[in-house]
PDB file of C-alpha atoms in Angstrom:
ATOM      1  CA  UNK A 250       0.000   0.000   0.000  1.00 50.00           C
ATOM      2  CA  UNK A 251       1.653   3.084  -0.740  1.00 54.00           C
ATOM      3  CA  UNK A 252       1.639   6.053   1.186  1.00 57.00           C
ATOM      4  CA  UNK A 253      -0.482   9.515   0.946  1.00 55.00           C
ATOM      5  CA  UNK A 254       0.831  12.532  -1.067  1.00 55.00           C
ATOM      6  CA  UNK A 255       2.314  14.383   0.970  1.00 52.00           C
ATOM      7  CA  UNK A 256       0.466  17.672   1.694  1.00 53.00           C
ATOM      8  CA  UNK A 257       1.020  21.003   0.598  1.00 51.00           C
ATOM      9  CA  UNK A 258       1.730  23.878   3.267  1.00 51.00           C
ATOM     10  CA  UNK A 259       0.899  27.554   2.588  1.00 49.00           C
ATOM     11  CA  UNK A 260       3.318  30.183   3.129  1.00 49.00           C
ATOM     12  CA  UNK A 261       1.702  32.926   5.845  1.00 50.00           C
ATOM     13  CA  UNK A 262       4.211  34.921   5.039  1.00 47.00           C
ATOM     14  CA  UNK A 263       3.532  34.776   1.318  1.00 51.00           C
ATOM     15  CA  UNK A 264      -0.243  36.265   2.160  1.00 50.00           C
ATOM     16  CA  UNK A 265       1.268  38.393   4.690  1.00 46.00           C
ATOM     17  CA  UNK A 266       3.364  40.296   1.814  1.00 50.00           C
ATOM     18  CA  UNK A 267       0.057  39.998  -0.536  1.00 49.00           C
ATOM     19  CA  UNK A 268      -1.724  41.970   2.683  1.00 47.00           C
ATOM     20  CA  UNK A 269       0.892  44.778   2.806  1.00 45.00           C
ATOM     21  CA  UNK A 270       1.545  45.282  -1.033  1.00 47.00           C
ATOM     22  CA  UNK A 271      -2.506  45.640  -1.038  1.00 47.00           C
ATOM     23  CA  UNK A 272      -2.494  48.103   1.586  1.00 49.00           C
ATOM     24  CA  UNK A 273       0.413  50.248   0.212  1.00 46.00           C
ATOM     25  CA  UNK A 274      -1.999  50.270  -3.188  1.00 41.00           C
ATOM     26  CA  UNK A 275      -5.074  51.346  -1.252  1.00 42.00           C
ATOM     27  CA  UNK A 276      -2.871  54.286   0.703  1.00 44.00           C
ATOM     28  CA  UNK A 277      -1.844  55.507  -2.923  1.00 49.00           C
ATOM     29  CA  UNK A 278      -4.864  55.322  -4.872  1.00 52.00           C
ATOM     30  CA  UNK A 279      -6.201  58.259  -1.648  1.00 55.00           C
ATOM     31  CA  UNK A 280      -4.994  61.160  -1.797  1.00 56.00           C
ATOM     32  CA  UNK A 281      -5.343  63.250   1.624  1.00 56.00           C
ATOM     33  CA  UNK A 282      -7.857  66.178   0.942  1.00 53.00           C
ATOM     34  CA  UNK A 283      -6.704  69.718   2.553  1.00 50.00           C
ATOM     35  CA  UNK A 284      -9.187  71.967   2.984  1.00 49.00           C
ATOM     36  CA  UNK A 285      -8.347  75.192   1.051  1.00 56.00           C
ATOM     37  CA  UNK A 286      -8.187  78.641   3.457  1.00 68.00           C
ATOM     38  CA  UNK A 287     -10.155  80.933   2.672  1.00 89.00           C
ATOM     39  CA  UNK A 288      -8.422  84.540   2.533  1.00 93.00           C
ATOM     40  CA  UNK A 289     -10.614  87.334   5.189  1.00 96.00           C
ATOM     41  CA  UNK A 290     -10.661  91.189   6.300  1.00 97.00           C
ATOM     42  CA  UNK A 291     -11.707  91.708   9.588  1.00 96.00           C
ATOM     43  CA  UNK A 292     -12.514  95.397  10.603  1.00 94.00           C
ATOM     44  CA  UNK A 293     -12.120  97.143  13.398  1.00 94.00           C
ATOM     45  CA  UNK A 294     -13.606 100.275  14.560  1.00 94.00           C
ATOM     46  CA  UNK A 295     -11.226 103.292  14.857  1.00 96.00           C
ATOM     47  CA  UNK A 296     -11.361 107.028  16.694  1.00 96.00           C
ATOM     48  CA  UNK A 297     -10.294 109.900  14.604  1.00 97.00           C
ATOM     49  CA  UNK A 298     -10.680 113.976  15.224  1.00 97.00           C
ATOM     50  CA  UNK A 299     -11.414 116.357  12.448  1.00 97.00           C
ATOM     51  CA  UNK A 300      -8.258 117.900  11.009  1.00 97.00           C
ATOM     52  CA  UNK A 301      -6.106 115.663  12.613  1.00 97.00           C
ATOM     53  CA  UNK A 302      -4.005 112.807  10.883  1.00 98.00           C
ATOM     54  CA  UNK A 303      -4.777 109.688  11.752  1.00 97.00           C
ATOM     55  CA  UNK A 304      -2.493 106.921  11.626  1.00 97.00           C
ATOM     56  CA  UNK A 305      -2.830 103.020  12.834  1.00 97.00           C
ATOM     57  CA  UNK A 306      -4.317  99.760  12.402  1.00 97.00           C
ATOM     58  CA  UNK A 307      -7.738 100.170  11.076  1.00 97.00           C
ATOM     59  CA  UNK A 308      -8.250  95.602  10.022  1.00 97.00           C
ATOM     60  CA  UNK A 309      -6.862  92.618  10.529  1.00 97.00           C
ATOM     61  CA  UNK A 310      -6.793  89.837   7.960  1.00 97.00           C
ATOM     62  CA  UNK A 311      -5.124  86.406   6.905  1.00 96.00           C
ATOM     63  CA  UNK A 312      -3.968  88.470   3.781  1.00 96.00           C
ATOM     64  CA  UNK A 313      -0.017  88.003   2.888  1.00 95.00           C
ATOM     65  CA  UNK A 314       2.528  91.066   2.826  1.00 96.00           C
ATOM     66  CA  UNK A 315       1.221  93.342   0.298  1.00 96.00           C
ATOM     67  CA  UNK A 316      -1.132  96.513  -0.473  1.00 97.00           C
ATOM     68  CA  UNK A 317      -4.988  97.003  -0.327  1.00 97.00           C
ATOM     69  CA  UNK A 318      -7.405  99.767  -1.193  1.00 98.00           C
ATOM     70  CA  UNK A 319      -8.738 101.753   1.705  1.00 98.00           C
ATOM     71  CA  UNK A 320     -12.045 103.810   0.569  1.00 98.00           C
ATOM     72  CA  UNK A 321     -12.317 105.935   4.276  1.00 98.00           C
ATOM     73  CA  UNK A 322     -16.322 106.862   3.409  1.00 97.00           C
ATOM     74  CA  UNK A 323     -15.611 110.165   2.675  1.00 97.00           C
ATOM     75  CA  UNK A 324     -15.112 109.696  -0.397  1.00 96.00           C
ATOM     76  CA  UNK A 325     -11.199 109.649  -0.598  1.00 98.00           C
ATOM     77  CA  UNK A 326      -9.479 106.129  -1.755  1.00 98.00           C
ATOM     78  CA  UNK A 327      -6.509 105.538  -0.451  1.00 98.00           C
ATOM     79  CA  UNK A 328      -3.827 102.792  -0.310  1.00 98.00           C
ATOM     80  CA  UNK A 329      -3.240 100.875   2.869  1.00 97.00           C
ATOM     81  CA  UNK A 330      -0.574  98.720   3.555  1.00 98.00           C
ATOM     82  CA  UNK A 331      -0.336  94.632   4.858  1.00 97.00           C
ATOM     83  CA  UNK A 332       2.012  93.656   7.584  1.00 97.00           C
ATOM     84  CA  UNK A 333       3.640  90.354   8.428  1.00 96.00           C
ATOM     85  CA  UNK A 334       0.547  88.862  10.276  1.00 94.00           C
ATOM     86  CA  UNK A 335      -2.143  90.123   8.421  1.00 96.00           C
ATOM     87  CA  UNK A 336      -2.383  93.718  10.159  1.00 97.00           C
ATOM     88  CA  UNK A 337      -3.857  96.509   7.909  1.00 98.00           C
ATOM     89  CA  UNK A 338      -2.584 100.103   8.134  1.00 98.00           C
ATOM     90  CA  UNK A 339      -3.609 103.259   6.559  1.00 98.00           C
ATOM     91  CA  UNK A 340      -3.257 107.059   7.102  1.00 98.00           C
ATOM     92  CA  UNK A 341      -6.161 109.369   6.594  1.00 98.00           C
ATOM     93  CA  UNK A 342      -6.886 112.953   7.380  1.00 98.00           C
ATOM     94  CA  UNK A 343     -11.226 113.699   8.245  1.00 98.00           C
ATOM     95  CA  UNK A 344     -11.923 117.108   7.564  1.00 97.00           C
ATOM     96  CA  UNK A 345     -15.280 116.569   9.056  1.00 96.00           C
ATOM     97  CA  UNK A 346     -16.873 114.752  12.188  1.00 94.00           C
ATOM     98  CA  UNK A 347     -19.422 112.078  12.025  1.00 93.00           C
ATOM     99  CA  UNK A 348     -18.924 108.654  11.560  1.00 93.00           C
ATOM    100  CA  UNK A 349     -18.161 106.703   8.490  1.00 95.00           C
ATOM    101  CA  UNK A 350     -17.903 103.422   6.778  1.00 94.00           C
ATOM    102  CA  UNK A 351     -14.506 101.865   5.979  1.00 97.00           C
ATOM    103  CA  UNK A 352     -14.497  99.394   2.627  1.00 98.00           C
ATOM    104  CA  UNK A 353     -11.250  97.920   2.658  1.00 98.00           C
ATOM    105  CA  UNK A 354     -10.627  95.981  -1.018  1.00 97.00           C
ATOM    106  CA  UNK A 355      -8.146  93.372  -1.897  1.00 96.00           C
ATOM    107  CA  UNK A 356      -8.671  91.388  -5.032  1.00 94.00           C
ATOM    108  CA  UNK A 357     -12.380  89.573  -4.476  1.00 95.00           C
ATOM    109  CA  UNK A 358     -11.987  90.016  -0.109  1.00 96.00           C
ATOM    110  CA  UNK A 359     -14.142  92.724   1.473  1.00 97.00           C
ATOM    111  CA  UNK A 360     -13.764  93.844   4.761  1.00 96.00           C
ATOM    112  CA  UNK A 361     -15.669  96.950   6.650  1.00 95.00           C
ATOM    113  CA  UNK A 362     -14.291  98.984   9.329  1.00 95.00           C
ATOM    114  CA  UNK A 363     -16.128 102.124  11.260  1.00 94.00           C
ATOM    115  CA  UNK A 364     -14.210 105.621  12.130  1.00 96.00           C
ATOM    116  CA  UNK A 365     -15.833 107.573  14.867  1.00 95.00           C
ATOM    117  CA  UNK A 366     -14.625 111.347  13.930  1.00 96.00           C
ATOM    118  CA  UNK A 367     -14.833 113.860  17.084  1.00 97.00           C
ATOM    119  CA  UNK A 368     -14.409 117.208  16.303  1.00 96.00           C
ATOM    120  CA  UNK A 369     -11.548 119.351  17.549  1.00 97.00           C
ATOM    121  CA  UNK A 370     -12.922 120.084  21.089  1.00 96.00           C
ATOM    122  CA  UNK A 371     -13.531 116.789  21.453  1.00 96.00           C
ATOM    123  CA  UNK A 372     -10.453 115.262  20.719  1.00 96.00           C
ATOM    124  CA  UNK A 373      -8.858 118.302  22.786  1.00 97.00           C
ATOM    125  CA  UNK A 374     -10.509 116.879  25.905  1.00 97.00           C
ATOM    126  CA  UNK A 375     -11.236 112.983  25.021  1.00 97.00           C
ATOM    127  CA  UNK A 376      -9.907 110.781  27.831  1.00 95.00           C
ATOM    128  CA  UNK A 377     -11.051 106.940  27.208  1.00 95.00           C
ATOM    129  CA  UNK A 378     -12.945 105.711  24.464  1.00 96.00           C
ATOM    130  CA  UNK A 379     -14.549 102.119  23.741  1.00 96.00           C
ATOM    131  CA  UNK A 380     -16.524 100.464  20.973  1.00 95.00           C
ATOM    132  CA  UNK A 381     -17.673  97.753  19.709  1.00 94.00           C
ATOM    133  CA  UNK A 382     -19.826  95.514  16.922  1.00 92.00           C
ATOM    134  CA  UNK A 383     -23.272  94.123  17.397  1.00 94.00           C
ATOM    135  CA  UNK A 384     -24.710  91.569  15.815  1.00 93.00           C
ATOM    136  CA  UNK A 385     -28.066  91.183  13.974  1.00 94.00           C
ATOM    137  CA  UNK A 386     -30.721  91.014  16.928  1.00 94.00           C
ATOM    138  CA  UNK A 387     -27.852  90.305  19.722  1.00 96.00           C
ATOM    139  CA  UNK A 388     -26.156  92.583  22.415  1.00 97.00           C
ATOM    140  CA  UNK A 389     -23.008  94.113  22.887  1.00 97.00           C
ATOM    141  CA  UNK A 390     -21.444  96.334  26.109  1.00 98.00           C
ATOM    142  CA  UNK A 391     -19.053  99.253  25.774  1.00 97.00           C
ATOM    143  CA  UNK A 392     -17.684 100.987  28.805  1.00 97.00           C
ATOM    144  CA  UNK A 393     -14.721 103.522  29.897  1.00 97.00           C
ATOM    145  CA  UNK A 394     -14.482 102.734  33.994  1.00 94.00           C
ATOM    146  CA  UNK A 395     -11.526 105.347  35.472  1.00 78.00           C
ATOM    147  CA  UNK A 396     -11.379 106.601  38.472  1.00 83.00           C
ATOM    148  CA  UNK A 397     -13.398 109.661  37.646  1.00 89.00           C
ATOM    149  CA  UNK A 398     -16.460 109.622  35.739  1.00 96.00           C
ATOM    150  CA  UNK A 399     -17.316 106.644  33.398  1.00 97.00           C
ATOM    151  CA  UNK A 400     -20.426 105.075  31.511  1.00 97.00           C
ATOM    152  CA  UNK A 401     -21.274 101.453  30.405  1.00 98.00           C
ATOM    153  CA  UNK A 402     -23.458 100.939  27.420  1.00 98.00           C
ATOM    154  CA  UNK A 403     -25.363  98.390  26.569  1.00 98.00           C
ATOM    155  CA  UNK A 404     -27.083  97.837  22.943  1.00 97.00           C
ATOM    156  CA  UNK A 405     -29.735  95.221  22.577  1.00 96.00           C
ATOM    157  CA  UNK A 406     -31.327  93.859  19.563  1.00 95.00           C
ATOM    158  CA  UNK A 407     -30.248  95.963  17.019  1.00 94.00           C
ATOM    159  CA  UNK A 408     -31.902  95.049  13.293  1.00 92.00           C
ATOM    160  CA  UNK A 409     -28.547  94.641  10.913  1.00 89.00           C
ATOM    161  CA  UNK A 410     -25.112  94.927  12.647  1.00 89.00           C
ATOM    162  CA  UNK A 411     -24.216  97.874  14.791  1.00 92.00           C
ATOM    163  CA  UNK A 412     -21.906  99.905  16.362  1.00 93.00           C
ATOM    164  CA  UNK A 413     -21.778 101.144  19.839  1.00 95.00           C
ATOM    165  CA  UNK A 414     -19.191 103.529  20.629  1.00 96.00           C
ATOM    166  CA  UNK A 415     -18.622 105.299  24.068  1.00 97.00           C
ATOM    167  CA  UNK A 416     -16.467 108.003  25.403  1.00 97.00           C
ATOM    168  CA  UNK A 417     -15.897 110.290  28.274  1.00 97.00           C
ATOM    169  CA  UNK A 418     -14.246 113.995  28.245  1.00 97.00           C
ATOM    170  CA  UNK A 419     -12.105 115.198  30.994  1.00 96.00           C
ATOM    171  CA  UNK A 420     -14.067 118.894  30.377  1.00 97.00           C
ATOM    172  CA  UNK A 421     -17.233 119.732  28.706  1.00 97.00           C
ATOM    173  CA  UNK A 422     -16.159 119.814  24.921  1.00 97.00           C
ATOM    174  CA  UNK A 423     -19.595 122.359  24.046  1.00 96.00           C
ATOM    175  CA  UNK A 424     -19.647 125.949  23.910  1.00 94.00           C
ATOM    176  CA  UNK A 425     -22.664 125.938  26.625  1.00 96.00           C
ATOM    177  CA  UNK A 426     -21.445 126.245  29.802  1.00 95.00           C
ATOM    178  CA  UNK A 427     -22.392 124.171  32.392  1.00 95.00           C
ATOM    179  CA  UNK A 428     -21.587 122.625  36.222  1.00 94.00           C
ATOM    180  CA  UNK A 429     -21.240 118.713  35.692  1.00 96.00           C
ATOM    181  CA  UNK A 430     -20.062 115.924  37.562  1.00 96.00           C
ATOM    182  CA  UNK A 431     -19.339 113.956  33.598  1.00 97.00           C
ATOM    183  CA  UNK A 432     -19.147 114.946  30.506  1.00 98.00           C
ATOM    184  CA  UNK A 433     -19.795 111.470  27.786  1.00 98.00           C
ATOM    185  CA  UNK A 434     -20.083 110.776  24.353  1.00 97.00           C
ATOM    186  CA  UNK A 435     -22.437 107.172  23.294  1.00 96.00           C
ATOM    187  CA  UNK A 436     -22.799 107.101  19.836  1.00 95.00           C
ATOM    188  CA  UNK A 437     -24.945 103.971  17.625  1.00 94.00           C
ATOM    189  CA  UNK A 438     -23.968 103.834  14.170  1.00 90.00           C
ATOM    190  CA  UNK A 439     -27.102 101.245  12.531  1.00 87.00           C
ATOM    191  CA  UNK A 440     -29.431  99.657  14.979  1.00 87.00           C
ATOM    192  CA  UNK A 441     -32.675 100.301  13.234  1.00 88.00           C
ATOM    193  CA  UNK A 442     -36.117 101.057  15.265  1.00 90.00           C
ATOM    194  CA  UNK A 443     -35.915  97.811  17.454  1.00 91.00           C
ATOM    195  CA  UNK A 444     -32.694  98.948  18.929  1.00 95.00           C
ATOM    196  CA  UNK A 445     -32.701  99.156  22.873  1.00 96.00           C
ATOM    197  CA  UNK A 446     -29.530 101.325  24.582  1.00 97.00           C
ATOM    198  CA  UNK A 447     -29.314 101.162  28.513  1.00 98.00           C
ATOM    199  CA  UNK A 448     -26.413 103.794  30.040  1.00 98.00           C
ATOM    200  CA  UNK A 449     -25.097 103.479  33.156  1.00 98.00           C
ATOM    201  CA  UNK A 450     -23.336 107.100  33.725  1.00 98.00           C
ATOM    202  CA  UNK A 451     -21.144 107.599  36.635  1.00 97.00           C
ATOM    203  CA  UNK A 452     -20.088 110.973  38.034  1.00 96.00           C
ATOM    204  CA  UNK A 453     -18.351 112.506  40.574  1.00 94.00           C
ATOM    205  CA  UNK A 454     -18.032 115.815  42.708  1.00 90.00           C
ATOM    206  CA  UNK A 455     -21.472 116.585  42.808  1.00 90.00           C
ATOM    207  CA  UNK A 456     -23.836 116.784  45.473  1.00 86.00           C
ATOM    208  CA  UNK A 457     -27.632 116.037  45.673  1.00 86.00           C
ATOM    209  CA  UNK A 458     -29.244 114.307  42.356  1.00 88.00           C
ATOM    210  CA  UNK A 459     -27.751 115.690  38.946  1.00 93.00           C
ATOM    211  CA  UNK A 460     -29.893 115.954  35.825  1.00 95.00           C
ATOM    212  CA  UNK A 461     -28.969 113.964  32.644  1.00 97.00           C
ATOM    213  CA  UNK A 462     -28.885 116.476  29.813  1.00 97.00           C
ATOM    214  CA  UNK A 463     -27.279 116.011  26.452  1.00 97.00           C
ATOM    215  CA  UNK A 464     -26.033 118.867  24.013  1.00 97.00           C
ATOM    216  CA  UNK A 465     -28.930 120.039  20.852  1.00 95.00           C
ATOM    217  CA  UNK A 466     -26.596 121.074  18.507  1.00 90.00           C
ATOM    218  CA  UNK A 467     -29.983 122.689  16.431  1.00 91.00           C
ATOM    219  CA  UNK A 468     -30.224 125.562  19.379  1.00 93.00           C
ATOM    220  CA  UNK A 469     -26.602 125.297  20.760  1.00 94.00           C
ATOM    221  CA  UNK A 470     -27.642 124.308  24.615  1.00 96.00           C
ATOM    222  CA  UNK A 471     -27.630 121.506  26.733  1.00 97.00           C
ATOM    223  CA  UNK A 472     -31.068 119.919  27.705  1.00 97.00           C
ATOM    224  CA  UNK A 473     -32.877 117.656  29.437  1.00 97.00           C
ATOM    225  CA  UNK A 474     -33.259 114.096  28.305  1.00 97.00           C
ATOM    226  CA  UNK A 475     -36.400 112.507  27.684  1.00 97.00           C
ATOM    227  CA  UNK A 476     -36.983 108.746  28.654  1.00 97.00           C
ATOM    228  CA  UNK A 477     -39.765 107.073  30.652  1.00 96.00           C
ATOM    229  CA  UNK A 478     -36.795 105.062  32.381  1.00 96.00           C
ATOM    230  CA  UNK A 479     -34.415 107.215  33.864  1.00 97.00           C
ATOM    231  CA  UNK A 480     -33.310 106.295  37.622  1.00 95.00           C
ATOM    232  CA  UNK A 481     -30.448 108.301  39.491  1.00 93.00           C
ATOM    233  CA  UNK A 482     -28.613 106.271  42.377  1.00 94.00           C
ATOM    234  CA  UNK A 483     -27.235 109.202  44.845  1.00 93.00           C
ATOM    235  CA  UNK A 484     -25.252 106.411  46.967  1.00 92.00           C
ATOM    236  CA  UNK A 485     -23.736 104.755  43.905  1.00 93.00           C
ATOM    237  CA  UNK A 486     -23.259 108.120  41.635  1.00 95.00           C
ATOM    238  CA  UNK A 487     -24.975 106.844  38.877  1.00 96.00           C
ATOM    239  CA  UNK A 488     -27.450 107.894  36.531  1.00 97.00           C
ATOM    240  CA  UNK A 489     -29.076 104.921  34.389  1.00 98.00           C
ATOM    241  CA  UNK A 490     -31.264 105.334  31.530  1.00 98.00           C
ATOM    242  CA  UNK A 491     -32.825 103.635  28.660  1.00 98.00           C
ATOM    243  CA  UNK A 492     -33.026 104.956  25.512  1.00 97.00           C
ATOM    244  CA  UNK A 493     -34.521 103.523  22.092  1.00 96.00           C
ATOM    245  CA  UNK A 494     -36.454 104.686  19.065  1.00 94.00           C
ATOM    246  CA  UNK A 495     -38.876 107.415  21.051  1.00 95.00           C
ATOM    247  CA  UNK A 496     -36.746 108.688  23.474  1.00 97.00           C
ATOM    248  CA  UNK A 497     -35.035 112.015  23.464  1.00 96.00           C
ATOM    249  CA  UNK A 498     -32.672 111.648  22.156  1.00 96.00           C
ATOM    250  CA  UNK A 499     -33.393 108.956  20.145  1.00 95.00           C
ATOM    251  CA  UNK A 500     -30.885 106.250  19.351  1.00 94.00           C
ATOM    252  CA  UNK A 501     -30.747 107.374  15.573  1.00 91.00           C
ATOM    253  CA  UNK A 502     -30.142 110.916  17.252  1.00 91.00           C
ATOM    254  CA  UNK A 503     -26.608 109.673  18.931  1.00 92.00           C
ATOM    255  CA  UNK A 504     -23.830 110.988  16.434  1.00 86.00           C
ATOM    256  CA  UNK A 505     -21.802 113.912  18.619  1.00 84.00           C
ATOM    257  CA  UNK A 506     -24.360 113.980  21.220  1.00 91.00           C
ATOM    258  CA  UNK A 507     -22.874 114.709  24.203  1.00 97.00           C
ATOM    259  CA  UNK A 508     -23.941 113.805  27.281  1.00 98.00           C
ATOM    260  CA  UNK A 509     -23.634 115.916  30.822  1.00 98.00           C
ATOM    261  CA  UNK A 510     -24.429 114.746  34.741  1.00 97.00           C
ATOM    262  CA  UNK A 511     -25.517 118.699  35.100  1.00 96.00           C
ATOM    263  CA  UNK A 512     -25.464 119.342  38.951  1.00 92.00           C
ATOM    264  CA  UNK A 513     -28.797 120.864  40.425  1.00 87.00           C
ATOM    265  CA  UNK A 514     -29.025 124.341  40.420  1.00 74.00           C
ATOM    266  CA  UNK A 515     -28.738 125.731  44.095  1.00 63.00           C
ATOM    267  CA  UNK A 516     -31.809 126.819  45.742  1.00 53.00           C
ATOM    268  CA  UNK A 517     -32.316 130.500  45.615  1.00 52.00           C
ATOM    269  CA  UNK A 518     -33.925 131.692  48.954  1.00 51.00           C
ATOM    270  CA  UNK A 519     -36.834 133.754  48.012  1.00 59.00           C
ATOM    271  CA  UNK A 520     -36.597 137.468  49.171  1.00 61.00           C
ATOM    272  CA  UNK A 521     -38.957 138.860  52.092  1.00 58.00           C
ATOM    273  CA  UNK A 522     -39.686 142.009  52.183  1.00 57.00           C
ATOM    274  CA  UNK A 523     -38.885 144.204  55.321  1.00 58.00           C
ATOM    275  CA  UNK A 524     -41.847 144.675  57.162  1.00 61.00           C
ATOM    276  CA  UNK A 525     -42.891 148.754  56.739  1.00 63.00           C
ATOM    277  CA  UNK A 526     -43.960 150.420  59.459  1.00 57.00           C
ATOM    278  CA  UNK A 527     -46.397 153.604  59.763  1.00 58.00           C
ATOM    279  CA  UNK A 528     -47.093 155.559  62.466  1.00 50.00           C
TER     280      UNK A 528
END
């Protein structure tokens, strides 16, 4: 009887080889996607005063080294310049106050900036400043806190983006002469009707309950403000109001309004008359 064929034995490390060789195929044939970055302008909002030269950063961006066109909203195009990092600089000269739109154009990117321009008195006596962007139907707080007088805005629910800017004078920057414990700036550039502003002013060196007034440049005086929520905290030295569509001022009404913590005016005793006697 003769013996069974012997039988075959497979080679692991034959299929083992097969395996990797496969595997090497499969890591060829796909090609690792990277997800293409997209090139932005991010503005900024920036403080300028009539007359004066301004000079700084007005946008960031993920742009190389290079140059982009600055239109300031005043009609004047300029060139700005791209730093190492993306920062955007530009030099511009307001000749007058308000507040304008910044379009800042490279190739197909957009970017928007705002410039809040004070006039000359203001800028003389300007000692913080704050801003900054709300979005669509969201809030957004501004404040200048120093030791002296200060003010914290808050916008709510603005229709389109907005801007809330806030500052506070170390003297009354108006013509109209008046005894205040603050002098402020809040400013709202957009909002729309929906817009809600609550100000928290705080002032100083003034005794008894100020009122909140706020310059008219139409007749050239300070006077009073008009809200249905205004509430002055003697302990705290604060003055909160709210302000919106149908106040006065109004929220569209807040471009170089400035506001003033006007100290009471002192109580006059009345004059008696000296009794006359006949006789």
């Amino acid at each position: 009887m003769s013996d069974p064929p012997p039988r075959r034995r497979h080679s692991r490390v034959g299929r083992t080889s097969a395996a990797i060789a496969v595997g090497v195929l499969l890591a060829l044939a796909i090609p690792t996607v990277v997800a293409a970055q997209t090139d932005s302008i991010t503005g900024t909002n920036i403080v300028a005063t009539v007359g004066a030269q301004f000079s700084g950063v007005i946008a960031t961006s993920t742009l190389p080294v290079g140059e982009v066109s600055v239109d300031w909203g005043d009609g004047i195009v300029t060139t700005g310049s791209i730093a190492a990092g993306g920062s955007i600089s530009g030099t511009h000269t307001y000749t007058a106050e308000g507040d304008f739109g910044i379009t800042l154009t490279s190739g197909a990117v957009v970017g928007h900036s705002t410039a809040v321009v004070l006039t000359p008195s203001q800028g003389a006596v300007l000692v913080g400043s704050d801003a900054t962007t709300v979005p669509d139907g969201g809030a957004g707080t501004a404040s200048v806190l120093s030791p002296g007088p200060g003010l914290t805005a808050t916008l709510q629910r603005p229709t389109g983006p907005a801007t809330l800017f806030v500052a506070v004078y170390g003297a009354n920057p108006e013509s109209d002469p008046v005894n205040a414990g603050g002098f402020y700036d809040v400013r709202v550039v957009g909002g729309g009707p929906t817009a809600t502003l609550v100000v928290v002013f705080h002032y100083r060196g003034v005794s008894g309950s100020p009122r909140l007034m706020f310059f008219d440049a139409a007749t050239g005086r300070y006077v009073p403000v008009q809200s249905p929520s205004i509430i002055a905290d003697q302990g705290a030295q604060a003055i909160t109001v709210t302000l919106d569509a149908a106040t006065v001022p109004s929220i569209a009404q807040l471009t170089g309004t400035v506001f003033a913590a006007v100290a009471p005016t002192p109580a006059v005793a009345p004059i008696v008359a000296a009794p006359r006697f006949t006789g």
